[in-house]
Short mmCIF file of N, CA and C in Angstrom, two decimals:
data_model
loop_
_atom_site.label_atom_id
_atom_site.label_comp_id
_atom_site.label_asym_id
_atom_site.label_seq_id
_atom_site.Cartn_x
_atom_site.Cartn_y
_atom_site.Cartn_z
N UNK A 1 30.49 49.45 -34.69
CA UNK A 1 29.98 48.33 -33.92
C UNK A 1 31.16 47.57 -33.33
N UNK A 2 31.08 47.30 -32.08
CA UNK A 2 32.14 46.55 -31.40
C UNK A 2 31.74 45.09 -31.27
N UNK A 3 32.73 44.21 -31.06
CA UNK A 3 32.43 42.80 -30.84
C UNK A 3 31.53 42.66 -29.63
N UNK A 4 30.69 41.66 -29.66
CA UNK A 4 29.80 41.41 -28.54
C UNK A 4 28.43 40.98 -29.01
N UNK A 5 27.55 40.76 -28.07
CA UNK A 5 26.20 40.37 -28.40
C UNK A 5 25.27 41.55 -28.24
N UNK A 6 24.31 41.65 -29.14
CA UNK A 6 23.35 42.74 -29.13
C UNK A 6 21.95 42.17 -29.18
N UNK A 7 21.09 42.67 -28.33
CA UNK A 7 19.70 42.24 -28.31
C UNK A 7 18.90 43.08 -29.29
N UNK A 8 18.06 42.45 -30.09
CA UNK A 8 17.13 43.19 -30.92
C UNK A 8 16.02 43.67 -30.01
N UNK A 9 15.50 44.86 -30.26
CA UNK A 9 14.53 45.43 -29.33
C UNK A 9 13.14 44.82 -29.41
N UNK A 10 12.87 44.01 -30.43
CA UNK A 10 11.60 43.33 -30.50
C UNK A 10 10.44 44.17 -30.99
N UNK A 11 10.68 45.43 -31.35
CA UNK A 11 9.60 46.29 -31.82
C UNK A 11 9.23 46.00 -33.27
N UNK A 12 10.12 45.39 -34.02
CA UNK A 12 9.86 45.17 -35.44
C UNK A 12 9.56 43.73 -35.77
N UNK A 13 9.01 43.54 -36.95
CA UNK A 13 8.72 42.20 -37.45
C UNK A 13 9.89 41.66 -38.25
N UNK A 14 10.73 42.56 -38.73
CA UNK A 14 11.89 42.18 -39.51
C UNK A 14 13.07 43.03 -39.07
N UNK A 15 14.27 42.51 -39.31
CA UNK A 15 15.49 43.23 -39.00
C UNK A 15 16.41 43.09 -40.20
N UNK A 16 17.06 44.18 -40.59
CA UNK A 16 17.92 44.18 -41.77
C UNK A 16 19.29 44.68 -41.35
N UNK A 17 20.29 43.82 -41.49
CA UNK A 17 21.67 44.19 -41.21
C UNK A 17 22.33 44.55 -42.53
N UNK A 18 22.87 45.76 -42.60
CA UNK A 18 23.57 46.22 -43.80
C UNK A 18 24.95 46.71 -43.39
N UNK A 19 25.97 46.05 -43.86
CA UNK A 19 27.35 46.46 -43.60
C UNK A 19 27.97 46.94 -44.89
N UNK A 20 28.51 48.15 -44.88
CA UNK A 20 29.06 48.75 -46.09
C UNK A 20 30.58 48.56 -46.12
N UNK A 21 31.07 47.98 -47.22
CA UNK A 21 32.49 47.75 -47.38
C UNK A 21 33.24 49.00 -47.81
N UNK A 22 34.56 48.89 -47.88
CA UNK A 22 35.40 50.03 -48.24
C UNK A 22 35.53 50.21 -49.75
N UNK A 23 36.00 49.19 -50.44
CA UNK A 23 36.19 49.25 -51.89
C UNK A 23 35.43 48.10 -52.52
N UNK A 24 35.14 48.24 -53.82
CA UNK A 24 34.39 47.20 -54.52
C UNK A 24 33.17 46.78 -53.70
N UNK A 25 32.36 47.78 -53.36
CA UNK A 25 31.25 47.54 -52.43
C UNK A 25 30.30 46.45 -52.91
N UNK A 26 30.16 46.26 -54.21
CA UNK A 26 29.27 45.20 -54.69
C UNK A 26 29.78 43.82 -54.27
N UNK A 27 31.08 43.74 -53.92
CA UNK A 27 31.65 42.48 -53.45
C UNK A 27 31.89 42.45 -51.95
N UNK A 28 31.89 43.61 -51.29
CA UNK A 28 32.26 43.64 -49.87
C UNK A 28 31.12 44.04 -48.93
N UNK A 29 30.00 44.52 -49.46
CA UNK A 29 28.87 44.85 -48.58
C UNK A 29 28.26 43.57 -48.02
N UNK A 30 27.64 43.70 -46.85
CA UNK A 30 26.99 42.57 -46.19
C UNK A 30 25.51 42.91 -46.02
N UNK A 31 24.65 41.98 -46.40
CA UNK A 31 23.20 42.16 -46.26
C UNK A 31 22.61 40.90 -45.65
N UNK A 32 21.92 41.06 -44.53
CA UNK A 32 21.25 39.93 -43.89
C UNK A 32 19.91 40.42 -43.35
N UNK A 33 18.84 39.93 -43.94
CA UNK A 33 17.49 40.25 -43.48
C UNK A 33 16.99 39.04 -42.70
N UNK A 34 16.34 39.30 -41.55
CA UNK A 34 15.85 38.21 -40.71
C UNK A 34 14.46 38.52 -40.17
N UNK A 35 13.80 37.45 -39.76
CA UNK A 35 12.55 37.55 -39.02
C UNK A 35 12.72 36.71 -37.76
N UNK A 36 11.95 37.00 -36.71
CA UNK A 36 12.08 36.22 -35.48
C UNK A 36 11.72 34.75 -35.70
N UNK A 37 12.52 33.87 -35.14
CA UNK A 37 12.24 32.43 -35.19
C UNK A 37 12.99 31.80 -34.03
N UNK A 38 12.30 31.55 -32.94
CA UNK A 38 12.92 31.00 -31.73
C UNK A 38 13.65 29.70 -32.08
N UNK A 39 14.89 29.61 -31.64
CA UNK A 39 15.70 28.41 -31.84
C UNK A 39 16.51 28.40 -33.13
N UNK A 40 16.24 29.32 -34.03
CA UNK A 40 16.99 29.38 -35.29
C UNK A 40 18.17 30.35 -35.17
N UNK A 41 19.12 30.18 -36.07
CA UNK A 41 20.28 31.08 -36.13
C UNK A 41 20.49 31.50 -37.57
N UNK A 42 20.61 32.81 -37.78
CA UNK A 42 20.92 33.35 -39.11
C UNK A 42 22.32 33.95 -39.04
N UNK A 43 23.14 33.71 -40.05
CA UNK A 43 24.50 34.20 -40.02
C UNK A 43 24.99 34.51 -41.43
N UNK A 44 25.95 35.42 -41.51
CA UNK A 44 26.59 35.76 -42.78
C UNK A 44 28.02 36.20 -42.49
N UNK A 45 28.92 35.83 -43.38
CA UNK A 45 30.30 36.25 -43.25
C UNK A 45 30.56 37.46 -44.14
N UNK A 46 31.65 38.15 -43.87
CA UNK A 46 32.01 39.31 -44.69
C UNK A 46 33.33 39.05 -45.41
N UNK A 47 33.62 39.87 -46.39
CA UNK A 47 34.88 39.78 -47.14
C UNK A 47 36.08 40.07 -46.24
N UNK A 48 35.83 40.68 -45.09
CA UNK A 48 36.90 41.06 -44.17
C UNK A 48 37.12 40.04 -43.06
N UNK A 49 36.40 38.91 -43.13
CA UNK A 49 36.59 37.86 -42.14
C UNK A 49 35.65 37.93 -40.95
N UNK A 50 34.88 38.99 -40.82
CA UNK A 50 33.94 39.12 -39.72
C UNK A 50 32.70 38.29 -40.03
N UNK A 51 32.17 37.62 -39.05
CA UNK A 51 30.94 36.84 -39.20
C UNK A 51 29.88 37.45 -38.31
N UNK A 52 28.71 37.68 -38.88
CA UNK A 52 27.59 38.23 -38.14
C UNK A 52 26.59 37.11 -37.88
N UNK A 53 26.22 36.91 -36.61
CA UNK A 53 25.32 35.84 -36.22
C UNK A 53 24.17 36.45 -35.42
N UNK A 54 22.95 36.10 -35.79
CA UNK A 54 21.76 36.58 -35.07
C UNK A 54 21.00 35.35 -34.60
N UNK A 55 20.87 35.22 -33.28
CA UNK A 55 20.17 34.08 -32.70
C UNK A 55 18.66 34.34 -32.67
N UNK A 56 17.91 33.25 -32.63
CA UNK A 56 16.45 33.32 -32.63
C UNK A 56 15.94 34.11 -33.83
N UNK A 57 16.57 33.89 -34.96
CA UNK A 57 16.21 34.59 -36.19
C UNK A 57 16.37 33.66 -37.39
N UNK A 58 15.50 33.84 -38.36
CA UNK A 58 15.56 33.08 -39.60
C UNK A 58 15.85 34.05 -40.75
N UNK A 59 16.82 33.71 -41.58
CA UNK A 59 17.19 34.57 -42.71
C UNK A 59 16.05 34.64 -43.73
N UNK A 60 15.89 35.82 -44.32
CA UNK A 60 14.93 36.02 -45.40
C UNK A 60 15.75 36.19 -46.68
N UNK A 61 15.66 35.24 -47.61
CA UNK A 61 16.40 35.39 -48.87
C UNK A 61 15.92 36.64 -49.61
N UNK A 62 16.84 37.40 -50.18
CA UNK A 62 16.50 38.63 -50.90
C UNK A 62 16.48 38.32 -52.40
N UNK A 63 15.35 38.66 -53.04
CA UNK A 63 15.17 38.37 -54.46
C UNK A 63 15.26 39.65 -55.29
N UNK A 64 15.74 39.52 -56.50
CA UNK A 64 15.72 40.62 -57.46
C UNK A 64 14.26 40.91 -57.78
N UNK A 65 13.86 42.20 -57.89
CA UNK A 65 12.46 42.54 -58.14
C UNK A 65 11.86 41.89 -59.38
N UNK A 66 12.66 41.60 -60.39
CA UNK A 66 12.15 40.98 -61.61
C UNK A 66 11.61 39.57 -61.35
N UNK A 67 12.06 38.94 -60.26
CA UNK A 67 11.65 37.57 -59.96
C UNK A 67 10.51 37.50 -58.96
N UNK A 68 9.93 38.65 -58.60
CA UNK A 68 8.80 38.66 -57.70
C UNK A 68 7.54 38.26 -58.45
N UNK A 69 6.56 37.75 -57.71
CA UNK A 69 5.30 37.35 -58.32
C UNK A 69 4.62 38.53 -59.02
N UNK A 70 4.67 39.70 -58.39
CA UNK A 70 4.11 40.91 -59.02
C UNK A 70 5.14 42.03 -58.91
N UNK A 71 6.09 42.08 -59.85
CA UNK A 71 7.13 43.12 -59.79
C UNK A 71 6.53 44.51 -59.97
N UNK A 72 7.11 45.52 -59.31
CA UNK A 72 6.59 46.87 -59.47
C UNK A 72 6.81 47.41 -60.88
N UNK A 73 5.92 48.32 -61.31
CA UNK A 73 6.09 48.97 -62.61
C UNK A 73 7.26 49.94 -62.51
N UNK A 74 7.94 50.17 -63.63
CA UNK A 74 9.00 51.16 -63.70
C UNK A 74 10.40 50.61 -63.55
N UNK A 75 10.56 49.29 -63.35
CA UNK A 75 11.89 48.71 -63.18
C UNK A 75 12.77 48.93 -64.40
N UNK A 76 12.17 48.88 -65.60
CA UNK A 76 12.95 49.01 -66.83
C UNK A 76 13.58 50.40 -66.96
N UNK A 77 13.09 51.39 -66.22
CA UNK A 77 13.64 52.74 -66.29
C UNK A 77 14.77 53.00 -65.31
N UNK A 78 15.10 52.02 -64.48
CA UNK A 78 16.15 52.20 -63.47
C UNK A 78 17.50 51.72 -63.98
N UNK A 79 18.56 52.35 -63.50
CA UNK A 79 19.91 51.93 -63.86
C UNK A 79 20.24 50.60 -63.17
N UNK A 80 21.13 49.85 -63.79
CA UNK A 80 21.49 48.53 -63.27
C UNK A 80 22.06 48.59 -61.86
N UNK A 81 22.88 49.61 -61.56
CA UNK A 81 23.45 49.69 -60.20
C UNK A 81 22.36 49.93 -59.16
N UNK A 82 21.27 50.57 -59.56
CA UNK A 82 20.15 50.76 -58.64
C UNK A 82 19.45 49.42 -58.41
N UNK A 83 19.24 48.68 -59.49
CA UNK A 83 18.57 47.38 -59.39
C UNK A 83 19.40 46.36 -58.61
N UNK A 84 20.72 46.52 -58.62
CA UNK A 84 21.61 45.61 -57.88
C UNK A 84 21.58 45.86 -56.38
N UNK A 85 21.09 47.01 -55.96
CA UNK A 85 21.10 47.39 -54.55
C UNK A 85 20.20 46.45 -53.74
N UNK A 86 20.80 45.74 -52.79
CA UNK A 86 20.05 44.77 -51.98
C UNK A 86 18.98 45.46 -51.13
N UNK A 87 19.25 46.68 -50.64
CA UNK A 87 18.23 47.41 -49.87
C UNK A 87 17.00 47.66 -50.74
N UNK A 88 17.21 48.08 -51.99
CA UNK A 88 16.12 48.31 -52.92
C UNK A 88 15.36 47.02 -53.20
N UNK A 89 16.11 45.95 -53.47
CA UNK A 89 15.49 44.66 -53.76
C UNK A 89 14.61 44.20 -52.59
N UNK A 90 15.14 44.33 -51.39
CA UNK A 90 14.40 43.92 -50.20
C UNK A 90 13.14 44.75 -50.02
N UNK A 91 13.23 46.05 -50.25
CA UNK A 91 12.06 46.91 -50.15
C UNK A 91 10.98 46.52 -51.12
N UNK A 92 11.35 46.24 -52.36
CA UNK A 92 10.36 45.80 -53.37
C UNK A 92 9.73 44.47 -52.97
N UNK A 93 10.53 43.60 -52.39
CA UNK A 93 10.07 42.26 -52.03
C UNK A 93 9.11 42.30 -50.84
N UNK A 94 9.40 43.10 -49.86
CA UNK A 94 8.68 43.04 -48.59
C UNK A 94 7.51 44.01 -48.47
N UNK A 95 7.54 45.11 -49.20
CA UNK A 95 6.54 46.15 -49.01
C UNK A 95 5.67 46.34 -50.25
N UNK A 96 4.47 46.85 -50.06
CA UNK A 96 3.49 47.07 -51.13
C UNK A 96 3.97 48.18 -52.06
N UNK A 97 4.94 47.86 -52.90
CA UNK A 97 5.49 48.80 -53.87
C UNK A 97 4.90 48.47 -55.23
N UNK A 98 4.01 49.34 -55.72
CA UNK A 98 3.37 49.09 -57.02
C UNK A 98 4.17 49.67 -58.17
N UNK A 99 4.91 50.76 -57.89
CA UNK A 99 5.64 51.45 -58.95
C UNK A 99 6.91 52.06 -58.37
N UNK A 100 7.96 52.09 -59.18
CA UNK A 100 9.23 52.70 -58.79
C UNK A 100 9.63 53.72 -59.85
N UNK A 101 10.51 54.63 -59.49
CA UNK A 101 11.00 55.61 -60.45
C UNK A 101 10.66 57.03 -60.03
N UNK A 102 10.96 57.97 -60.92
CA UNK A 102 10.78 59.39 -60.61
C UNK A 102 9.34 59.80 -60.36
N UNK A 103 8.39 59.10 -60.96
CA UNK A 103 6.98 59.51 -60.79
C UNK A 103 6.47 59.29 -59.37
N UNK A 104 7.13 58.42 -58.60
CA UNK A 104 6.71 58.15 -57.22
C UNK A 104 7.80 58.53 -56.22
N UNK A 105 8.75 59.35 -56.64
CA UNK A 105 9.85 59.77 -55.77
C UNK A 105 9.29 60.45 -54.52
N UNK A 106 9.78 60.06 -53.36
CA UNK A 106 9.35 60.65 -52.10
C UNK A 106 8.17 59.96 -51.45
N UNK A 107 7.56 58.99 -52.13
CA UNK A 107 6.44 58.26 -51.54
C UNK A 107 7.01 57.23 -50.56
N UNK A 108 6.49 57.24 -49.33
CA UNK A 108 6.94 56.30 -48.30
C UNK A 108 5.94 55.16 -48.21
N UNK A 109 6.42 53.92 -48.31
CA UNK A 109 5.57 52.74 -48.25
C UNK A 109 5.85 52.02 -46.94
N UNK A 110 4.81 51.81 -46.14
CA UNK A 110 4.98 51.16 -44.84
C UNK A 110 4.19 49.85 -44.71
N UNK A 111 3.42 49.51 -45.73
CA UNK A 111 2.57 48.33 -45.66
C UNK A 111 3.31 47.12 -46.23
N UNK A 112 3.35 46.05 -45.43
CA UNK A 112 3.99 44.82 -45.89
C UNK A 112 3.11 44.14 -46.93
N UNK A 113 3.75 43.50 -47.89
CA UNK A 113 3.03 42.73 -48.92
C UNK A 113 2.30 41.56 -48.25
N UNK A 114 1.17 41.20 -48.81
CA UNK A 114 0.51 39.96 -48.39
C UNK A 114 1.43 38.82 -48.77
N UNK A 115 1.63 37.92 -47.87
CA UNK A 115 2.49 36.78 -48.16
C UNK A 115 3.97 37.08 -47.99
N UNK A 116 4.30 38.31 -47.55
CA UNK A 116 5.71 38.60 -47.29
C UNK A 116 6.18 37.69 -46.16
N UNK A 117 7.39 37.16 -46.27
CA UNK A 117 7.85 36.17 -45.29
C UNK A 117 8.20 36.78 -43.94
N UNK A 118 7.17 37.27 -43.22
CA UNK A 118 7.40 37.81 -41.88
C UNK A 118 6.31 37.31 -40.95
N UNK A 119 6.57 37.38 -39.67
CA UNK A 119 5.55 37.08 -38.68
C UNK A 119 5.80 37.99 -37.49
N UNK A 120 4.82 38.18 -36.68
CA UNK A 120 4.95 39.07 -35.52
C UNK A 120 5.81 38.40 -34.45
N UNK A 121 6.61 39.22 -33.81
CA UNK A 121 7.48 38.74 -32.72
C UNK A 121 6.75 38.91 -31.40
N UNK A 122 6.60 37.85 -30.64
CA UNK A 122 5.95 37.93 -29.32
C UNK A 122 7.04 37.88 -28.27
N UNK A 123 7.36 39.03 -27.70
CA UNK A 123 8.39 39.09 -26.66
C UNK A 123 7.77 39.42 -25.32
#
C-alpha cells in the first residue's frame, strides 16, 4: 500500500483493516474495523509510526469472544494464540457463530448477528 487516499467501494456494511507486522506480531499488527458514518473519522497508529485514517467511518471496538453476550461454544478447546487473534475475535463478534473448533471446520458464516454494530451504507 502506498501513501495516499483510498475510497472504499461502498459494497460492504463493514470494512476491516488488518496490517501485519514483521516481528512480535502481537505487538505490531494493526486492526481497525469500521462502519460507515458520515462526518466521523476512525484512525489507528502502528508500531512503525504509520497512521491509518478512514474518513466517514466509525470504529467498531473488537471484543474478546468470552465477553460477548452469547459466546460461541467450543472456545475452551482453542489455543490462546488463536483466541488472541483479532480477526477471529471480530468474526465471533459480528457474525452468527454458534460454535467454533474442529467440529465446524470449513463452515462459512455470512449472516451478521442481530444487534451487531453495523448499518447499511447508502452511497
